[in-house]
Coordinates of C-alpha atoms and ligand atoms in Angstrom, one line a residue:
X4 CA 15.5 18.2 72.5
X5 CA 13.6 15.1 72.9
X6 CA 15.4 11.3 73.6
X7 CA 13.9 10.2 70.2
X8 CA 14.7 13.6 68.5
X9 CA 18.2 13.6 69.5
X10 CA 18.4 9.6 68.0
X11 CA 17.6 10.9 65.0
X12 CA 19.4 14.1 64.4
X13 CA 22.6 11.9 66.0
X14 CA 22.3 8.9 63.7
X15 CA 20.7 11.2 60.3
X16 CA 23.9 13.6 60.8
X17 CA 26.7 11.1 59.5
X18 CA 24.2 9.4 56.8
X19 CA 23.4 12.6 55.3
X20 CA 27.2 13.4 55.3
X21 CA 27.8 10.1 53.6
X22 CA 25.1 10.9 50.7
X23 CA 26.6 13.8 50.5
X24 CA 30.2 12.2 49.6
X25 CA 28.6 9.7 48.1
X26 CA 26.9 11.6 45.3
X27 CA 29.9 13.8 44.7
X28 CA 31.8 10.8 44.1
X29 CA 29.9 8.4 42.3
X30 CA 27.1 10.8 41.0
X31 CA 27.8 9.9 37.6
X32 CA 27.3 6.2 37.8
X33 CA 24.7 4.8 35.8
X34 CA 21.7 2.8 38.1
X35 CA 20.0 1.1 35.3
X36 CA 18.7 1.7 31.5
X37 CA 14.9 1.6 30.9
X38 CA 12.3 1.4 28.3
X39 CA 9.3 3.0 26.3
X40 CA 7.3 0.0 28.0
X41 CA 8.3 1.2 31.7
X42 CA 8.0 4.9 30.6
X43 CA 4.5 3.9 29.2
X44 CA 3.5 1.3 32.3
X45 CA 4.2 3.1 35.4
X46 CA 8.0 2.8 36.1
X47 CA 8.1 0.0 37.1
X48 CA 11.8 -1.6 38.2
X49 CA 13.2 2.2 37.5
X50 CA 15.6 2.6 40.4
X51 CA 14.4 6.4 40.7
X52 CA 13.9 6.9 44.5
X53 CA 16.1 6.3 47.2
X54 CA 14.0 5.3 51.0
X55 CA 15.6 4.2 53.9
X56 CA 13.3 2.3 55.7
X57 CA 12.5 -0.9 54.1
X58 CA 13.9 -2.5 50.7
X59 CA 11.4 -4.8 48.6
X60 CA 12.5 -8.0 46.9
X61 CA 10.4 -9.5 44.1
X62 CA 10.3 -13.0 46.2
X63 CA 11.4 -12.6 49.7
X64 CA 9.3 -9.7 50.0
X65 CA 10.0 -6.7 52.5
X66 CA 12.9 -6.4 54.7
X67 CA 12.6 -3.0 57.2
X68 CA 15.9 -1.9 57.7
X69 CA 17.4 -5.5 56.6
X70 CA 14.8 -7.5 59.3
X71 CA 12.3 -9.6 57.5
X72 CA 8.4 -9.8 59.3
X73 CA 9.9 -13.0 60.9
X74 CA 13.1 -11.4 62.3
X75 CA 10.8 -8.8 63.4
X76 CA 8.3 -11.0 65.3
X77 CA 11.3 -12.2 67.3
X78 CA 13.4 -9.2 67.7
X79 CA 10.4 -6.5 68.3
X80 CA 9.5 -5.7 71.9
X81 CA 6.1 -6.8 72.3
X82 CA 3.2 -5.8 75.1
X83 CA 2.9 -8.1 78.3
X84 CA 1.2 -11.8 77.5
X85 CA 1.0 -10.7 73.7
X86 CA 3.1 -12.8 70.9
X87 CA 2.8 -9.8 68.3
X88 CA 5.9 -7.2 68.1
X89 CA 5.0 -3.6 69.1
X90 CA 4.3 -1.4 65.9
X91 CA 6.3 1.4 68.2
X92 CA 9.5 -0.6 68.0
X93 CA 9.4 -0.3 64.1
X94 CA 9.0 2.8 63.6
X95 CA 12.0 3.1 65.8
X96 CA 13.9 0.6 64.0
X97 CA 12.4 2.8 60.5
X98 CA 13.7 6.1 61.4
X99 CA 17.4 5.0 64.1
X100 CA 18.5 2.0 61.8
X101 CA 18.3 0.4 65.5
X102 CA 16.7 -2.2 67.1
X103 CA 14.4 -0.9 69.7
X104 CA 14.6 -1.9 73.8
X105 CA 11.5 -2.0 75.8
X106 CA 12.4 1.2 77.0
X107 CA 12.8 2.9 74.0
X108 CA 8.9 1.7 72.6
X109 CA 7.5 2.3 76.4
X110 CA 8.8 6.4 75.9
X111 CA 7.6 6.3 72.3
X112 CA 4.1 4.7 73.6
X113 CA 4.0 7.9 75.9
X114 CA 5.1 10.4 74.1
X115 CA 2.4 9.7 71.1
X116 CA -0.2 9.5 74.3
X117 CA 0.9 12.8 75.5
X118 CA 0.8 14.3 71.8
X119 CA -2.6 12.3 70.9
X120 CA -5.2 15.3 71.6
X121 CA -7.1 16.4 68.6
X122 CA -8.4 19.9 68.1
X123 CA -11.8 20.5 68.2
X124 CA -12.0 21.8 64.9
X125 CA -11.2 19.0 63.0
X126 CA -14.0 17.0 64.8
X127 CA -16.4 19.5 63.9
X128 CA -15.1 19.5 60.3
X129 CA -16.1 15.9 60.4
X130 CA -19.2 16.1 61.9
X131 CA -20.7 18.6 59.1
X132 CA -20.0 15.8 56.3
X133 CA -22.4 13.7 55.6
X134 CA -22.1 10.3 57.1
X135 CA -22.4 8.4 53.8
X136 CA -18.3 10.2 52.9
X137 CA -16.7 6.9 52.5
X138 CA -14.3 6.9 55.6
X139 CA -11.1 7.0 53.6
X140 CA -12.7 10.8 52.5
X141 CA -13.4 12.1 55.9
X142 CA -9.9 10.5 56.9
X143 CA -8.4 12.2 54.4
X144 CA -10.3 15.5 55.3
X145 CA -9.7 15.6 58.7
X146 CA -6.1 15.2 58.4
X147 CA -5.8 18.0 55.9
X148 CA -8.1 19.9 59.0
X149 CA -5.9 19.1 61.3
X150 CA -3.0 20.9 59.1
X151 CA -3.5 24.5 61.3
X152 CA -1.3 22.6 63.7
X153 CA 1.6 22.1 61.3
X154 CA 4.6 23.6 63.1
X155 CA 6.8 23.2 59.9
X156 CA 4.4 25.0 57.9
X157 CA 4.9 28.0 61.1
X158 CA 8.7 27.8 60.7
X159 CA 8.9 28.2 57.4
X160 CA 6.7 31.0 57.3
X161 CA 8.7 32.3 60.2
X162 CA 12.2 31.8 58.4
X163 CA 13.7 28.4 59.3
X164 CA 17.1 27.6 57.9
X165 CA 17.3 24.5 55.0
X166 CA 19.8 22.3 57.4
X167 CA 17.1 22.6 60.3
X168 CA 13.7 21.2 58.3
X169 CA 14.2 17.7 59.4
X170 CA 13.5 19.2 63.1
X171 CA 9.9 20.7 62.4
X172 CA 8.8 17.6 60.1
X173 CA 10.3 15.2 63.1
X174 CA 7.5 17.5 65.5
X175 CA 4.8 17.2 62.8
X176 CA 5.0 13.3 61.9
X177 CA 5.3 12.8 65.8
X178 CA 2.4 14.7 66.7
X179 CA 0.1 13.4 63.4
X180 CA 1.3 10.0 64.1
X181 CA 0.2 10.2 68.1
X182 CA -2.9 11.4 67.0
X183 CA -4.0 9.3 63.8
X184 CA -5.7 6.5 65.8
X185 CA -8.2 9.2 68.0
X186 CA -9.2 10.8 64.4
X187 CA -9.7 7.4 62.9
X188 CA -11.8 5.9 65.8
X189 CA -14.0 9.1 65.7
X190 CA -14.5 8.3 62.3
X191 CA -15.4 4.9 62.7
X192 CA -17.6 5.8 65.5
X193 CA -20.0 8.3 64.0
X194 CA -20.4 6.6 61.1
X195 CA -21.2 2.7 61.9
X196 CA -21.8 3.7 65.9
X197 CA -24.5 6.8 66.1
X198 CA -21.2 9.0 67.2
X199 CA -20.8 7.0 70.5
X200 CA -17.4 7.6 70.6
X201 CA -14.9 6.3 73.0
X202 CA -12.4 7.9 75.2
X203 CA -8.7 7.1 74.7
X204 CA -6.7 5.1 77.0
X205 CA -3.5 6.5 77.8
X206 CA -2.1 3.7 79.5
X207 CA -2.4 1.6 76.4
X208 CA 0.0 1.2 73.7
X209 CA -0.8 3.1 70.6
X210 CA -2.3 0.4 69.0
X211 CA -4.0 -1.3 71.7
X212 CA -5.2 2.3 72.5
X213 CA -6.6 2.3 69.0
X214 CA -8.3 -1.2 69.7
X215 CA -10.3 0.1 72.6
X216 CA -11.5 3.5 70.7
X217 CA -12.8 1.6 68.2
X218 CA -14.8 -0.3 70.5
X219 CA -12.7 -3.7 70.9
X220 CA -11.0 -4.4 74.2
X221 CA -10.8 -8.2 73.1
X222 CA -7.1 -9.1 74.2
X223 CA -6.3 -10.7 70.9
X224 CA -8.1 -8.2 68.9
X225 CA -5.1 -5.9 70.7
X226 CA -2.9 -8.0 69.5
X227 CA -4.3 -8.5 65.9
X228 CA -4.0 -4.4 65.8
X229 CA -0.4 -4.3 66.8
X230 CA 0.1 -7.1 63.9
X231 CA -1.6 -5.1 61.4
X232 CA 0.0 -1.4 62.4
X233 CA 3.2 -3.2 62.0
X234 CA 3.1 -5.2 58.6
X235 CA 1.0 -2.2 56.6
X236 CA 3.4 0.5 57.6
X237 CA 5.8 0.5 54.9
X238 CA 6.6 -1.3 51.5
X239 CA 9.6 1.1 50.4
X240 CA 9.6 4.0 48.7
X241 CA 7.6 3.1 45.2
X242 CA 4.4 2.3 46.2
X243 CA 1.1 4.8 45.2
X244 CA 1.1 6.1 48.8
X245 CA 4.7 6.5 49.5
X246 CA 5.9 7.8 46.3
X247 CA 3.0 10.4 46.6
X248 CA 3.7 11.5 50.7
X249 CA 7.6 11.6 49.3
X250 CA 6.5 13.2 45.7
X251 CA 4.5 16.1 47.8
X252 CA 6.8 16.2 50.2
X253 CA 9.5 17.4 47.9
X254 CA 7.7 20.5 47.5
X255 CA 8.2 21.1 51.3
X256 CA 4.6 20.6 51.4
X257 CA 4.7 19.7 55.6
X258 CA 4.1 16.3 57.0
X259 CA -0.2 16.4 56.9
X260 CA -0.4 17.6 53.7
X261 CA 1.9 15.3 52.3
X262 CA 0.3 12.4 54.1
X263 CA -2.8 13.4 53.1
X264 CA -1.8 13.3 49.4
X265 CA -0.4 9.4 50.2
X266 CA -4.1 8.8 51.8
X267 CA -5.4 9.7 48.6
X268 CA -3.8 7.3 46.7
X269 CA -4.0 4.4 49.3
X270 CA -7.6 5.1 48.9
X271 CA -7.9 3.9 45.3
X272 CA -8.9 0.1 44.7
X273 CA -5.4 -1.4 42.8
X274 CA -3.8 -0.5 46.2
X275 CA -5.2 0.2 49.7
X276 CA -8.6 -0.2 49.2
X277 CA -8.0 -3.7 47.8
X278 CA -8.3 -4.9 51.5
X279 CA -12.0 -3.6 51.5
X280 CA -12.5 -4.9 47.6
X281 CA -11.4 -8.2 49.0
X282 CA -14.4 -8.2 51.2
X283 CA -17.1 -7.1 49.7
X284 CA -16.3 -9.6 46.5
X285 CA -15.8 -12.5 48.8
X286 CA -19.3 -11.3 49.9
X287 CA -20.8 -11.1 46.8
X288 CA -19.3 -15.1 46.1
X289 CA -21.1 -16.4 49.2
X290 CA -24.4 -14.4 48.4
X291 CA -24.2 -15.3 44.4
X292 CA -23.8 -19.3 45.4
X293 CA -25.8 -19.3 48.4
X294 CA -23.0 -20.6 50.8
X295 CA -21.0 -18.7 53.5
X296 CA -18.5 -21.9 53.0
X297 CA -18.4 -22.1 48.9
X298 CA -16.0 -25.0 47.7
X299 CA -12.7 -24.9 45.7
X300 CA -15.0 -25.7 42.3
X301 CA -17.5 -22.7 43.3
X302 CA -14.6 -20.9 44.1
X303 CA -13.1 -21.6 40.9
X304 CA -16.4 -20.5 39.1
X305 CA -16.4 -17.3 40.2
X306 CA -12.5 -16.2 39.6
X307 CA -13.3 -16.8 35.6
X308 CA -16.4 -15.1 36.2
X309 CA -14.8 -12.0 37.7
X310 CA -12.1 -12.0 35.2
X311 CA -14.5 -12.7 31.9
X312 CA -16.3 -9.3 32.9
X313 CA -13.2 -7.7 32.9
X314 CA -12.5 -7.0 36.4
X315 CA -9.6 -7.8 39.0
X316 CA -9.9 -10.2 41.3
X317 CA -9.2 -8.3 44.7
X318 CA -6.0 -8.9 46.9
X319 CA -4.1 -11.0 44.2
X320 CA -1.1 -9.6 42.4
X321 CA 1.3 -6.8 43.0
X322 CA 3.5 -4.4 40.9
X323 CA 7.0 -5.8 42.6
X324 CA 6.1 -9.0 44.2
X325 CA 6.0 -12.7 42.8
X326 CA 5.5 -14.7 45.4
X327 CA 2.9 -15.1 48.4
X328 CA 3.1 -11.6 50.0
X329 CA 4.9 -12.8 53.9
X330 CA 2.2 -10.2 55.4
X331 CA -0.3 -12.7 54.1
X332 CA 1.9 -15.2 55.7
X333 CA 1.8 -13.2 58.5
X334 CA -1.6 -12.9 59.1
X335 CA -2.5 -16.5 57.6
X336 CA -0.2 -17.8 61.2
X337 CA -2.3 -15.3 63.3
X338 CA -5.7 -16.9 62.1
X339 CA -3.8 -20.4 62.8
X340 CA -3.1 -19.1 66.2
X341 CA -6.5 -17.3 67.1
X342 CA -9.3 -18.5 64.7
X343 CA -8.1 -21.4 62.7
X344 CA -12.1 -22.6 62.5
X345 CA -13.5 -19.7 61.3
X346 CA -15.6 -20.4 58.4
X347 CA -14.9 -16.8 56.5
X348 CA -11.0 -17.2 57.2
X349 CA -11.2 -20.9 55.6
X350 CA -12.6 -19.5 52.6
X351 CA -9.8 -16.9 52.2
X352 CA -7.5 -20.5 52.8
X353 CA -9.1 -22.0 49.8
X354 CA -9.6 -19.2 47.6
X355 CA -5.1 -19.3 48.1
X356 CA -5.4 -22.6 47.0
X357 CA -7.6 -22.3 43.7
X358 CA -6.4 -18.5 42.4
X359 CA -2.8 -18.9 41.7
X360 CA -3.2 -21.3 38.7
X361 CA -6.2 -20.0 37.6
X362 CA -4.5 -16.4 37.7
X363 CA -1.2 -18.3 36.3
X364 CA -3.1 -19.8 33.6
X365 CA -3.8 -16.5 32.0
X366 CA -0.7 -15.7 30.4
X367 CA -0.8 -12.3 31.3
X368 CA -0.8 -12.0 35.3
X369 CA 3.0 -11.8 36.6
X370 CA 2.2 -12.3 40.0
X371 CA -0.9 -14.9 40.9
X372 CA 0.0 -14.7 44.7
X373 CA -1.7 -13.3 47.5
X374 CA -1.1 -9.8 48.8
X375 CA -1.1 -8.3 52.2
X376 CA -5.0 -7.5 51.4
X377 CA -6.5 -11.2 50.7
X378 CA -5.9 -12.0 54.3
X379 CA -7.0 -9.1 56.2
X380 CA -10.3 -8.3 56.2
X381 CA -10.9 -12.2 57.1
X382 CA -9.7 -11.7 60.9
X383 CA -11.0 -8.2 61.0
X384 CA -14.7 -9.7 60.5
X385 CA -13.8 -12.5 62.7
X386 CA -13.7 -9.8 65.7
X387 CA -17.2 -8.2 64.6
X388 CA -15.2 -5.1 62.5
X389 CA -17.3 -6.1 59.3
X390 CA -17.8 -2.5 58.5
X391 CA -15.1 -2.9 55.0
X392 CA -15.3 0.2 53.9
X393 CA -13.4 1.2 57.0
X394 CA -10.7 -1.4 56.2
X395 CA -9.1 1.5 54.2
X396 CA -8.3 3.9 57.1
X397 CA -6.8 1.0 59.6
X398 CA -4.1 0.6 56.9
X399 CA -3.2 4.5 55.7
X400 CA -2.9 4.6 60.1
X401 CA -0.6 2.1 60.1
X402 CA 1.1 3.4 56.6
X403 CA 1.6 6.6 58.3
X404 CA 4.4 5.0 60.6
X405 CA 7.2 4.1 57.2
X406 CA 5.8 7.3 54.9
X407 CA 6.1 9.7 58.0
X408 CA 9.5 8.2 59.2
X409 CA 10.8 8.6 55.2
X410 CA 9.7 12.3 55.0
X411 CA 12.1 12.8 58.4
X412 CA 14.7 11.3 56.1
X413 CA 14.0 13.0 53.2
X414 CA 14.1 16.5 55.4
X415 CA 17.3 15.2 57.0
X416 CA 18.9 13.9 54.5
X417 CA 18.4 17.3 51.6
X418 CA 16.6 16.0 49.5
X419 CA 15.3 18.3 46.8
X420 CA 12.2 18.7 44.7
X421 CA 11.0 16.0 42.4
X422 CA 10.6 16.9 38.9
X423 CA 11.5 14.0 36.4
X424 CA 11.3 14.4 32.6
X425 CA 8.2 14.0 30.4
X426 CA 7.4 13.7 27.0
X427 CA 4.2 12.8 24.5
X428 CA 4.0 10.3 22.3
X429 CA 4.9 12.0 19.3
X430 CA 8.0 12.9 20.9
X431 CA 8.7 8.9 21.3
X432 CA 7.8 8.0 17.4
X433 CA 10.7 11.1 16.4
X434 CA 12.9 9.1 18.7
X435 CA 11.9 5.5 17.7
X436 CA 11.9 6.8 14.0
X437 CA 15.8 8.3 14.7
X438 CA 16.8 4.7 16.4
X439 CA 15.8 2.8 13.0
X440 CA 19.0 1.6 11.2
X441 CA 19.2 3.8 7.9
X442 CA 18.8 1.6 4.6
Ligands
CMX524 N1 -6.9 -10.0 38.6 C1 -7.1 -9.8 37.3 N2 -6.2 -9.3 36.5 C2 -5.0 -9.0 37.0 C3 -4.8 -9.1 38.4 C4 -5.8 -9.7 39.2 N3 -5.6 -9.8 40.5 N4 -3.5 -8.7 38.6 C5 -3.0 -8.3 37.4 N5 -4.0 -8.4 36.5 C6 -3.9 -8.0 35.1 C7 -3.6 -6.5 35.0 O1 -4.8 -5.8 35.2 C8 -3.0 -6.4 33.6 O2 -4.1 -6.5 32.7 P1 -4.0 -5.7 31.3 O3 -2.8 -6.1 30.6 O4 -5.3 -6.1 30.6 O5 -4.0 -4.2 31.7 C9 -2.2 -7.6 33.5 O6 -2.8 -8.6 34.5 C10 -0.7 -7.5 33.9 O7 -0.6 -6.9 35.2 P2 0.6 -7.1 36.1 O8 1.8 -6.6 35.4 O9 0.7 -8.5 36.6 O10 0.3 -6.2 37.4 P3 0.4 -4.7 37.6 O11 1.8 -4.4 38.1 O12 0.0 -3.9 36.4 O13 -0.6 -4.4 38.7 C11 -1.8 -4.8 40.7 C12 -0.4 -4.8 40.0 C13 -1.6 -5.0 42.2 C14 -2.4 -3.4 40.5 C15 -2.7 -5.9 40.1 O14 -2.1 -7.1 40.3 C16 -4.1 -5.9 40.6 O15 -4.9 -5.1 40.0 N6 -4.4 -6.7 41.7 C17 -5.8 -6.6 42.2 C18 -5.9 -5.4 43.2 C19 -5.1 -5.6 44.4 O16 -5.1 -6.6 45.1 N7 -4.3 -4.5 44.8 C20 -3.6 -4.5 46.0 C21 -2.1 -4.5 45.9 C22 -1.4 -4.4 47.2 C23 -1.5 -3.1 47.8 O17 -1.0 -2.1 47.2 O18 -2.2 -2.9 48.8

């Protein structure tokens, strides 16, 4: 068995026992009550779903495994002369409950090196579609052609025994984690560079590696990448594209169909593609007004605009959160550090400033704030990656690090298919009617 493998089967072994205990104890204890407004408006604050990774609070925001993106920025092993933590020692951290050592991220840089070659097929699947497929498609696709490699899918077919899943879905997320980046970068490559692709660099870290196949071997574009795979790869359990990965999962669906499902619902425009909606409306500002720097008042103008026809304004809000999202924070420090001058970044400043009350001032918006997706496509068009529709794909890579690390857990752990309760509307009225105090 493999160093990482053994981590994980040694530290999943005891938790598992735990839950176990833990459910035959206390299984009757009630978690919360909800109502027909949550059943109606998708769940929300229903503690329904248990995920080990990372825990979301409303106004802290995330914690993975207990460290906040600070704590991780100082405790993370980071790459030579770089100030950003190693996305590898997270999703160490994600799936041991353990802070990583340098060691420990150099053998996980390797092994997803080693594991990073992608069968021909699946290039040739992509290379038949048409090159207009929005990216986040043809990601999606190839990672579903790339399923003829699940080994799971081979145990189970085989005969595997329930208490040894977690060790084929382990092999699977490893291997479609090591090679996420080479599909993505092939992606990017055929469609905004006439298919002059790039070869990988296995002496690079995964995402440095992931950098250079894209086409940027800018030192602090490197480091921008290993910021980004870190802070997009998980926001616990709830969110469109974990709850789907874990949702499919449950089936014992293996680990690239249920990704695939996850990618699906990253790829609609109230979640992951909000970082490319961000873009292309900040876009549409500067070309409306006439200015690449509009001012606060412009600014202004076009927020009550947007929200008199109806639509969202992209990259503020959020289902859990009510404060600034600290993976804007995050990346708002990077642009302080690397590009603090930049004339599309210091829109994205002041559009931080003149949203929230405007937003607030609604009456209806719970959270004005900035979310991980108002800052990022800023710095990624600082480096020349203006291609937004792209933006999409960088993220589900990244988001394939916490949703990959949860199904190990969910394998590991026993967890069972999901199947909660629904009813229709009619069904509610009988039950509202049967609440009414009798006169
Ligand atoms: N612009 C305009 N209206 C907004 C808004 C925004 N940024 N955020 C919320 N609203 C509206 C909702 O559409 C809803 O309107 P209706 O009552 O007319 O349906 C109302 O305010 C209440 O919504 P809410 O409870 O505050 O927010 P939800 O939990 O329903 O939705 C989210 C959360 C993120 C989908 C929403 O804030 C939104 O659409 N934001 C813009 C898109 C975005 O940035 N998504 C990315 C989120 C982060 C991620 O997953 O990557």
């Amino acid at each position: 068995m493999g160093v990482l493998k053994n981590k994980f089967h040694e530290v999943s072994g005891p938790v598992a026992q735990e839950v176990k205990s833990l459910i035959k104890e206390h299984g009757n204890l009630e978690l919360g009550t909800y109502t027909i407004d949550q059943a109606y408006g998708g769940m929300k604050e229903i503690k329904a779903l248990v995920t080990e990774t990372s825990l979301l609070d409303s106004v802290e925001g995330i914690r993975f495994r207990g460290y906040t993106i600070p704590e991780l920025s100082e405790k993370l092993p980071k790459a030579e002369g770089c100030t950003e933590p190693l996305p590898e020692g997270l999703f160490y951290l994600m799936l041991t409950n353990e802070l990583p050592s340098h060691h420990d991220v150099e053998h996980i840089s390797n092994t997803w090196a080693r594991r990073s070659i992608v069968p021909h097929h699946v290039f040739k699947t992509l290379d038949v579609l048409p090159k207009t497929t929005h990216p986040m498609t043809q990601f999606s696709i190839a990672v579903m052609a790339l399923q003829t490699e699940s080994i799971f899918a081979k145990k189970y077919r085989d005969g595997i025994s329930k208490k040894d899943y977690w060790d084929p879905m382990f092999e699977d997320s490893m291997n479609l984690i090591a090679r996420l980046p080479r599909i993505a970068a092939y992606i990017y490559r055929r469609t905004y560079h006439n298919d002059k692709h790039i070869e990988p660099d296995p002496n690079l870290d995964w995402a440095a590696n992931f950098a250079h196949m894209l086409g940027f071997d800018n030192p602090s574009f490197k480091s921008l990448m290993r910021l980004y795979m870190t802070i997009h790869a998980d926001h616990e359990g709830g969110n469109v594209s974990a709850h789907s990965t874990h949702l499919v999962g449950s089936a014992l669906s293996d680990a690239y169909l249920s990704f695939t499902a996850g990618m699906n619902g990253l790829a609609g425009p109230l979640h992951g593609l909000a970082n490319q909606e961000v873009i292309r409306w900040v876009m549409q500002m500067q070309n409306e007004i006439g200015s690449k720097s509009p001012s606060e008042e412009q600014i202004a103008d076009y927020i009550h605009k947007t929200l008199t026809e109806g639509k969202v304004v992209p990259g503020y809000g959020h289902a859990v959160l009510r404060k600034t999202d600290p993976r804007f924070t995050a990346q708002m420090e990077f642009a302080k550090k690397y590009c603090p001058d930049d004339e599309l970044v210091n829109t994205v400043w002041r559009i931080y400033k003149v949203a929230p009350p405007i937003l607030e001032s609604t009456g209806k918006i719970k959270n004005p704030w900035p979310n991980v997706d108002a800052h990022s496509g800023s710095l990624l068009v600082h480096y020349g990656l203006v291609e937004y529709d792209f933006y999409t794909v960088l993220f589900g890579v990244s988001r394939a690090l916490g949703v990959l690390t949860s199904l190990c857990w969910d394998r590991a752990l026993g967890y069972g298919i999901e199947r909660p309760k629904s009813v229709t509307t009619e069904w509610i009225k009988s039950y509202i009617a049967a609440k009414q105090p009798k006169v």
